[in-house]
Amino acid sequence: MASSKEQLRKTLGLLQLERQADLEQYRQKVLLRPLHARVKEGMTWYPVRLAKEYIGTGERIIVEVERTTQKDQPHAFQSGKMVSVFSNASGKSEKQHQNGVINYVRDNLMVITLNGDDLPEWIDSGSLGVDVMFDEMSYREMEYTIKKVIEAEDNRVAEFRELLLGQQVASYRLPVTSSSTPATGNREPEIRILNNSQLKAAQKIIDSKDIAFIHGPPGTGKTTTLVQTIKYTVKEEGQVLVCAPSNAAIDLLVEKLSDQGLNVIRIGHPARVTEQSLSKTMDARIAEHPNFDELRLLRKKMEQTKQKANKYKRSFGHFEKAERKMLREEARQLKSDADTLEFYITNDLLQKSEVICSTLVGASHPTLKGRRYKTAFIDEAGQALEPACWIPFLRAQRVILAGDHMQLPPTVKSNEAAKLGLAETLFEKGILKHPSQASMLQVQYRMHEAIMKFSSSYFYKDELIAHESFRSELLRPNQSPVEFIDTAGAGFTEEQDPETLSRFNKEEAALLIRVVEKLVEEIGLEDWITQNITLGIITPYRAQVDYLLHLAESSSLLEPLHKLVTINTVDAFQGQERDVVAISFVRSNAKGEVGFLGDIRRTNVAMTRAKKKLIMVGDSATLGTHPFYVKLLEYVQANDFYKSTFEINY
């Protein structure tokens, strides 16, 4: 077996492959494409109208832009992404641009926080556009971290390296208690709301000296367990670091931890933070600090002094030259005073906070430089690239990882890097190496038992238990909780989009929409709306999403329910749930190729979003070439959930 350092050197090489693949995709889609092609492929909004400009949190400049054409065009823009706002003003040899970060995108409106202190002079001239940008910074931080872990000797980071990749065995701070209740009386009130399997997981974390893992299958209350354990740890240690791979995941924790009355501070660019978490950001907290008025006054005076110094032109005398020098020196001193005061305010806020929250890459933020924590928690660790996951390890004495490696893996753009191991997470490696440090949550609070049963059997050793309050819950009495509609022999053949290479299946999409419409008719449109029944239509392929959206918009039954209906890829549904889920598998071909469906964890995610009703539409002849789908077909047939498309009349 390769040494821990050799494994990390390999990971570093794979990360560099991933960076090259990511950069090449960006070059092909943005840098090397003409404007009209970028617009068509959703990598650029152009032209856009400047709808609004204002000063936001932390005195940052925010612009709102609106698409004026291509309004229904799918695009690659989402909150947190880096973008370049540009102007194609006439008479300019090169387009003018300024970088920024997307706050959010809603329909045809995009809100962007610009980098820089001033609104660009060219913002009102020429036609404006917005390009997606390549995120170099994340790769730089991950590479730096891996090198630091490789170089570590005779310190805690080196111990973590050997624990997770070497031969070192994890240890406990306290003896593990045989009871599922805490060993000491003062712990019980903090975790009283947890069930037995959640209590065991919390107890393992409390007793762990080095590392521990919470394995949380769908609907088992992983977030609840994590939040309660963090709350207990804060009481014991005073302060903890909490991280997750995505902004959405960490903002959910910020909200949940704040609801528990904890003093939470969110590290990161305000544009990457949800509206609910904005008040917890460092920028917002600085603005609320008692010394902020003094800081703002210093900055204002500094700007005024700089303006006075800059009023002098090139042709001036000795006195003016001396005056400019004095003003510039005064401005520098004011800036130094402002920086010192901001440093004091920032440290005061960090010192008094109980929970420091950031993304994994955000844990390398300069604000946290030199700071160490007794415990770091990493949520959604099953979706985190290993190089990013190591970043919080540089700041902690003990690390707790939570996630589910049977759900969506991290996104890896290089097929070669994925095949060679970059898709395997530190969470997976850790659980495999230290099974005694892992606790799987067993009681699920989301699904009907029949929806849960197949995933439990295939992925979770048949150990999941449906809570009694959800076990038998249906949309209506005596309705089947699961349906698999087989299109084999019906001639529903998949097609491929020549530009995006994504797959779609028009006949299967039309059938799925008819099945869903029939369900709405059975429940009744008014009852559906009154009961606020949510519907998720899920498919692995973007081209099929687009076609399903077109069909749903044309449906007289589904259009009135548009606020209750979500149609998207599997990835977009991670961590969510719907009353009804309908899945279109798409693949139907003579060769029996399942392609993307071979990542069965995605199918696990899709199926386990459903609470009361799961509908699956697919071609058994194609799906049946893969052992996972053979088992799924056996399950639906054994439980009378199977129907051929020839048996139904929709």
PDB file of C-alpha atoms in Angstrom, residues 258-449:
ATOM      1  CA  SER A 258     -28.714  30.649  14.748  1.00  0.00           C
ATOM      2  CA  ASP A 259     -32.182  29.271  15.508  1.00  0.00           C
ATOM      3  CA  GLN A 260     -30.583  27.452  18.454  1.00  0.00           C
ATOM      4  CA  GLY A 261     -29.522  30.812  19.903  1.00  0.00           C
ATOM      5  CA  LEU A 262     -25.829  30.419  19.057  1.00  0.00           C
ATOM      6  CA  ASN A 263     -23.684  33.420  18.126  1.00  0.00           C
ATOM      7  CA  VAL A 264     -22.774  32.539  14.524  1.00  0.00           C
ATOM      8  CA  ILE A 265     -20.501  34.427  12.144  1.00  0.00           C
ATOM      9  CA  ARG A 266     -20.380  33.573   8.429  1.00  0.00           C
ATOM     10  CA  ILE A 267     -17.001  33.971   6.694  1.00  0.00           C
ATOM     11  CA  GLY A 268     -17.209  34.664   2.977  1.00  0.00           C
ATOM     12  CA  HIS A 269     -18.146  37.128   0.281  1.00  0.00           C
ATOM     13  CA  PRO A 270     -21.640  38.586   0.987  1.00  0.00           C
ATOM     14  CA  ALA A 271     -22.647  37.886  -2.613  1.00  0.00           C
ATOM     15  CA  ARG A 272     -22.202  34.157  -2.000  1.00  0.00           C
ATOM     16  CA  VAL A 273     -24.477  34.135   1.046  1.00  0.00           C
ATOM     17  CA  THR A 274     -28.249  33.591   1.117  1.00  0.00           C
ATOM     18  CA  GLU A 275     -30.484  36.468   2.157  1.00  0.00           C
ATOM     19  CA  GLN A 276     -31.280  34.698   5.446  1.00  0.00           C
ATOM     20  CA  SER A 277     -27.580  34.420   6.351  1.00  0.00           C
ATOM     21  CA  LEU A 278     -26.555  37.904   5.198  1.00  0.00           C
ATOM     22  CA  SER A 279     -26.922  39.433   8.664  1.00  0.00           C
ATOM     23  CA  LYS A 280     -24.402  36.862   9.992  1.00  0.00           C
ATOM     24  CA  THR A 281     -21.615  37.774   7.534  1.00  0.00           C
ATOM     25  CA  MET A 282     -18.470  39.499   8.722  1.00  0.00           C
ATOM     26  CA  ASP A 283     -19.313  42.579   6.615  1.00  0.00           C
ATOM     27  CA  ALA A 284     -22.765  42.905   8.207  1.00  0.00           C
ATOM     28  CA  ARG A 285     -21.446  42.290  11.719  1.00  0.00           C
ATOM     29  CA  ILE A 286     -18.710  44.919  11.244  1.00  0.00           C
ATOM     30  CA  ALA A 287     -21.408  47.419  10.210  1.00  0.00           C
ATOM     31  CA  GLU A 288     -23.257  46.695  13.493  1.00  0.00           C
ATOM     32  CA  HIS A 289     -20.164  47.017  15.710  1.00  0.00           C
ATOM     33  CA  PRO A 290     -20.042  49.947  18.197  1.00  0.00           C
ATOM     34  CA  ASN A 291     -16.794  51.194  16.597  1.00  0.00           C
ATOM     35  CA  PHE A 292     -18.091  51.123  13.024  1.00  0.00           C
ATOM     36  CA  ASP A 293     -19.055  54.817  12.912  1.00  0.00           C
ATOM     37  CA  GLU A 294     -15.467  55.696  13.815  1.00  0.00           C
ATOM     38  CA  LEU A 295     -14.201  53.360  11.078  1.00  0.00           C
ATOM     39  CA  ARG A 296     -16.531  54.850   8.480  1.00  0.00           C
ATOM     40  CA  LEU A 297     -15.433  58.368   9.466  1.00  0.00           C
ATOM     41  CA  LEU A 298     -11.759  57.419   9.027  1.00  0.00           C
ATOM     42  CA  ARG A 299     -12.443  55.934   5.584  1.00  0.00           C
ATOM     43  CA  LYS A 300     -14.441  58.978   4.517  1.00  0.00           C
ATOM     44  CA  LYS A 301     -11.690  61.332   5.654  1.00  0.00           C
ATOM     45  CA  MET A 302      -9.100  59.175   3.855  1.00  0.00           C
ATOM     46  CA  GLU A 303     -11.075  59.389   0.571  1.00  0.00           C
ATOM     47  CA  GLN A 304     -11.465  63.157   0.908  1.00  0.00           C
ATOM     48  CA  THR A 305      -7.725  63.561   1.555  1.00  0.00           C
ATOM     49  CA  LYS A 306      -6.872  61.386  -1.482  1.00  0.00           C
ATOM     50  CA  GLN A 307      -9.156  63.497  -3.664  1.00  0.00           C
ATOM     51  CA  LYS A 308      -7.451  66.687  -2.441  1.00  0.00           C
ATOM     52  CA  ALA A 309      -4.026  65.203  -3.255  1.00  0.00           C
ATOM     53  CA  ASN A 310      -5.161  64.108  -6.723  1.00  0.00           C
ATOM     54  CA  LYS A 311      -6.449  67.567  -7.683  1.00  0.00           C
ATOM     55  CA  TYR A 312      -2.838  68.648  -8.374  1.00  0.00           C
ATOM     56  CA  LYS A 313      -1.861  68.169 -12.010  1.00  0.00           C
ATOM     57  CA  ARG A 314       1.577  67.587 -13.514  1.00  0.00           C
ATOM     58  CA  SER A 315       2.530  71.283 -13.864  1.00  0.00           C
ATOM     59  CA  PHE A 316       2.703  72.693 -10.371  1.00  0.00           C
ATOM     60  CA  GLY A 317       5.273  74.465  -8.201  1.00  0.00           C
ATOM     61  CA  HIS A 318       7.337  73.510  -5.181  1.00  0.00           C
ATOM     62  CA  PHE A 319       4.611  74.455  -2.698  1.00  0.00           C
ATOM     63  CA  GLU A 320       1.930  72.405  -4.472  1.00  0.00           C
ATOM     64  CA  LYS A 321       4.332  69.448  -4.704  1.00  0.00           C
ATOM     65  CA  ALA A 322       4.985  69.603  -0.940  1.00  0.00           C
ATOM     66  CA  GLU A 323       1.245  69.983  -0.286  1.00  0.00           C
ATOM     67  CA  ARG A 324       0.464  66.888  -2.397  1.00  0.00           C
ATOM     68  CA  LYS A 325       3.172  64.871  -0.634  1.00  0.00           C
ATOM     69  CA  MET A 326       1.770  65.892   2.780  1.00  0.00           C
ATOM     70  CA  LEU A 327      -1.802  65.011   1.760  1.00  0.00           C
ATOM     71  CA  ARG A 328      -0.737  61.611   0.387  1.00  0.00           C
ATOM     72  CA  GLU A 329       1.124  60.873   3.606  1.00  0.00           C
ATOM     73  CA  GLU A 330      -1.939  61.907   5.615  1.00  0.00           C
ATOM     74  CA  ALA A 331      -4.140  59.621   3.456  1.00  0.00           C
ATOM     75  CA  ARG A 332      -1.721  56.725   4.026  1.00  0.00           C
ATOM     76  CA  GLN A 333      -1.813  57.332   7.779  1.00  0.00           C
ATOM     77  CA  LEU A 334      -5.617  57.477   7.777  1.00  0.00           C
ATOM     78  CA  LYS A 335      -5.707  54.198   5.823  1.00  0.00           C
ATOM     79  CA  SER A 336      -3.334  52.632   8.340  1.00  0.00           C
ATOM     80  CA  ASP A 337      -5.537  53.819  11.223  1.00  0.00           C
ATOM     81  CA  ALA A 338      -8.657  52.493   9.461  1.00  0.00           C
ATOM     82  CA  ASP A 339      -7.008  49.114   8.791  1.00  0.00           C
ATOM     83  CA  THR A 340      -5.912  48.862  12.430  1.00  0.00           C
ATOM     84  CA  LEU A 341      -9.418  49.663  13.667  1.00  0.00           C
ATOM     85  CA  GLU A 342     -11.005  47.170  11.225  1.00  0.00           C
ATOM     86  CA  PHE A 343      -8.519  44.525  12.394  1.00  0.00           C
ATOM     87  CA  TYR A 344      -9.545  45.209  16.005  1.00  0.00           C
ATOM     88  CA  ILE A 345     -13.297  45.030  15.166  1.00  0.00           C
ATOM     89  CA  THR A 346     -12.847  41.807  13.175  1.00  0.00           C
ATOM     90  CA  ASN A 347     -10.884  40.128  15.961  1.00  0.00           C
ATOM     91  CA  ASP A 348     -13.371  41.330  18.564  1.00  0.00           C
ATOM     92  CA  LEU A 349     -16.227  39.765  16.568  1.00  0.00           C
ATOM     93  CA  LEU A 350     -14.349  36.499  16.019  1.00  0.00           C
ATOM     94  CA  GLN A 351     -13.357  36.300  19.680  1.00  0.00           C
ATOM     95  CA  LYS A 352     -16.955  36.671  20.857  1.00  0.00           C
ATOM     96  CA  SER A 353     -18.569  34.336  18.309  1.00  0.00           C
ATOM     97  CA  GLU A 354     -19.402  30.738  19.231  1.00  0.00           C
ATOM     98  CA  VAL A 355     -19.568  29.243  15.726  1.00  0.00           C
ATOM     99  CA  ILE A 356     -17.369  30.248  12.767  1.00  0.00           C
ATOM    100  CA  CYS A 357     -19.042  29.079   9.522  1.00  0.00           C
ATOM    101  CA  SER A 358     -17.487  28.941   6.056  1.00  0.00           C
ATOM    102  CA  THR A 359     -17.247  26.815   2.955  1.00  0.00           C
ATOM    103  CA  LEU A 360     -14.289  24.410   2.901  1.00  0.00           C
ATOM    104  CA  VAL A 361     -12.266  26.727   0.667  1.00  0.00           C
ATOM    105  CA  GLY A 362     -13.507  29.680   2.739  1.00  0.00           C
ATOM    106  CA  ALA A 363     -11.769  28.187   5.801  1.00  0.00           C
ATOM    107  CA  SER A 364      -8.520  29.461   4.244  1.00  0.00           C
ATOM    108  CA  HIS A 365      -9.812  33.069   4.396  1.00  0.00           C
ATOM    109  CA  PRO A 366      -7.180  35.606   5.588  1.00  0.00           C
ATOM    110  CA  THR A 367      -9.575  36.639   8.377  1.00  0.00           C
ATOM    111  CA  LEU A 368      -8.958  33.248  10.032  1.00  0.00           C
ATOM    112  CA  LYS A 369      -5.179  33.335   9.606  1.00  0.00           C
ATOM    113  CA  GLY A 370      -3.371  31.938  12.651  1.00  0.00           C
ATOM    114  CA  ARG A 371      -6.605  30.828  14.357  1.00  0.00           C
ATOM    115  CA  ARG A 372      -7.009  27.290  15.710  1.00  0.00           C
ATOM    116  CA  TYR A 373     -10.061  25.406  16.973  1.00  0.00           C
ATOM    117  CA  LYS A 374     -10.427  22.420  19.262  1.00  0.00           C
ATOM    118  CA  THR A 375     -13.085  20.965  16.946  1.00  0.00           C
ATOM    119  CA  ALA A 376     -14.020  21.462  13.287  1.00  0.00           C
ATOM    120  CA  PHE A 377     -17.238  20.024  11.822  1.00  0.00           C
ATOM    121  CA  ILE A 378     -17.539  19.264   8.087  1.00  0.00           C
ATOM    122  CA  ASP A 379     -21.066  18.727   6.750  1.00  0.00           C
ATOM    123  CA  GLU A 380     -21.886  17.134   3.354  1.00  0.00           C
ATOM    124  CA  ALA A 381     -18.399  15.597   3.436  1.00  0.00           C
ATOM    125  CA  GLY A 382     -19.610  12.913   1.011  1.00  0.00           C
ATOM    126  CA  GLN A 383     -19.834  15.644  -1.661  1.00  0.00           C
ATOM    127  CA  ALA A 384     -16.490  17.308  -0.934  1.00  0.00           C
ATOM    128  CA  LEU A 385     -13.362  16.921  -3.042  1.00  0.00           C
ATOM    129  CA  GLU A 386     -10.596  15.507  -0.854  1.00  0.00           C
ATOM    130  CA  PRO A 387      -8.216  18.475  -1.412  1.00  0.00           C
ATOM    131  CA  ALA A 388     -10.917  20.910  -0.208  1.00  0.00           C
ATOM    132  CA  CYS A 389     -11.810  18.690   2.739  1.00  0.00           C
ATOM    133  CA  TRP A 390      -8.256  18.913   4.095  1.00  0.00           C
ATOM    134  CA  ILE A 391      -8.443  22.716   4.519  1.00  0.00           C
ATOM    135  CA  PRO A 392     -10.258  22.714   7.927  1.00  0.00           C
ATOM    136  CA  PHE A 393      -7.835  20.032   9.170  1.00  0.00           C
ATOM    137  CA  LEU A 394      -5.105  22.698   9.141  1.00  0.00           C
ATOM    138  CA  ARG A 395      -7.030  24.649  11.791  1.00  0.00           C
ATOM    139  CA  ALA A 396      -8.344  21.959  14.169  1.00  0.00           C
ATOM    140  CA  GLN A 397      -7.338  19.510  16.881  1.00  0.00           C
ATOM    141  CA  ARG A 398     -10.325  17.265  16.182  1.00  0.00           C
ATOM    142  CA  VAL A 399     -12.518  16.871  13.088  1.00  0.00           C
ATOM    143  CA  ILE A 400     -16.072  15.517  12.740  1.00  0.00           C
ATOM    144  CA  LEU A 401     -17.295  14.627   9.237  1.00  0.00           C
ATOM    145  CA  ALA A 402     -20.979  14.204   8.347  1.00  0.00           C
ATOM    146  CA  GLY A 403     -22.486  13.053   5.074  1.00  0.00           C
ATOM    147  CA  ASP A 404     -23.602  10.097   2.999  1.00  0.00           C
ATOM    148  CA  HIS A 405     -21.248   8.564   0.436  1.00  0.00           C
ATOM    149  CA  MET A 406     -24.225   6.692  -1.043  1.00  0.00           C
ATOM    150  CA  GLN A 407     -25.669   9.954  -2.371  1.00  0.00           C
ATOM    151  CA  LEU A 408     -24.203  12.455  -4.857  1.00  0.00           C
ATOM    152  CA  PRO A 409     -20.414  12.372  -5.138  1.00  0.00           C
ATOM    153  CA  PRO A 410     -18.358  15.538  -5.704  1.00  0.00           C
ATOM    154  CA  THR A 411     -18.494  17.016  -9.197  1.00  0.00           C
ATOM    155  CA  VAL A 412     -15.329  16.077 -11.141  1.00  0.00           C
ATOM    156  CA  LYS A 413     -14.951  17.487 -14.652  1.00  0.00           C
ATOM    157  CA  SER A 414     -11.944  15.406 -15.669  1.00  0.00           C
ATOM    158  CA  ASN A 415     -13.026  11.843 -16.487  1.00  0.00           C
ATOM    159  CA  GLU A 416      -9.410  10.704 -16.150  1.00  0.00           C
ATOM    160  CA  ALA A 417      -9.036  12.268 -12.677  1.00  0.00           C
ATOM    161  CA  ALA A 418     -12.358  10.757 -11.575  1.00  0.00           C
ATOM    162  CA  LYS A 419     -11.369   7.253 -12.737  1.00  0.00           C
ATOM    163  CA  LEU A 420      -7.979   7.533 -11.032  1.00  0.00           C
ATOM    164  CA  GLY A 421      -9.521   8.381  -7.655  1.00  0.00           C
ATOM    165  CA  LEU A 422     -10.376  12.088  -7.355  1.00  0.00           C
ATOM    166  CA  ALA A 423     -14.090  11.212  -7.084  1.00  0.00           C
ATOM    167  CA  GLU A 424     -13.371   9.216  -3.894  1.00  0.00           C
ATOM    168  CA  THR A 425     -13.827  11.443  -0.870  1.00  0.00           C
ATOM    169  CA  LEU A 426     -11.985  11.679   2.432  1.00  0.00           C
ATOM    170  CA  PHE A 427     -15.304  10.763   4.054  1.00  0.00           C
ATOM    171  CA  GLU A 428     -15.395   7.434   2.168  1.00  0.00           C
ATOM    172  CA  LYS A 429     -11.753   6.677   2.947  1.00  0.00           C
ATOM    173  CA  GLY A 430     -12.221   7.553   6.617  1.00  0.00           C
ATOM    174  CA  ILE A 431     -15.327   5.427   7.150  1.00  0.00           C
ATOM    175  CA  LEU A 432     -13.678   2.464   5.422  1.00  0.00           C
ATOM    176  CA  LYS A 433     -10.514   2.793   7.528  1.00  0.00           C
ATOM    177  CA  HIS A 434     -12.196   3.618  10.864  1.00  0.00           C
ATOM    178  CA  PRO A 435     -15.628   1.911  10.896  1.00  0.00           C
ATOM    179  CA  SER A 436     -15.643   2.004  14.711  1.00  0.00           C
ATOM    180  CA  GLN A 437     -15.580   5.827  14.532  1.00  0.00           C
ATOM    181  CA  ALA A 438     -18.686   5.963  12.315  1.00  0.00           C
ATOM    182  CA  SER A 439     -22.351   5.959  13.298  1.00  0.00           C
ATOM    183  CA  MET A 440     -25.159   5.499  10.788  1.00  0.00           C
ATOM    184  CA  LEU A 441     -28.463   7.186  11.572  1.00  0.00           C
ATOM    185  CA  GLN A 442     -31.264   4.670  11.108  1.00  0.00           C
ATOM    186  CA  VAL A 443     -34.689   6.238  11.621  1.00  0.00           C
ATOM    187  CA  GLN A 444     -35.897   8.155   8.571  1.00  0.00           C
ATOM    188  CA  TYR A 445     -38.600  10.828   8.811  1.00  0.00           C
ATOM    189  CA  ARG A 446     -39.359  11.479   5.134  1.00  0.00           C
ATOM    190  CA  MET A 447     -40.646   8.548   3.124  1.00  0.00           C
ATOM    191  CA  HIS A 448     -43.343   5.945   2.977  1.00  0.00           C
ATOM    192  CA  GLU A 449     -41.779   2.618   3.934  1.00  0.00           C
TER     193      GLU A 449
END
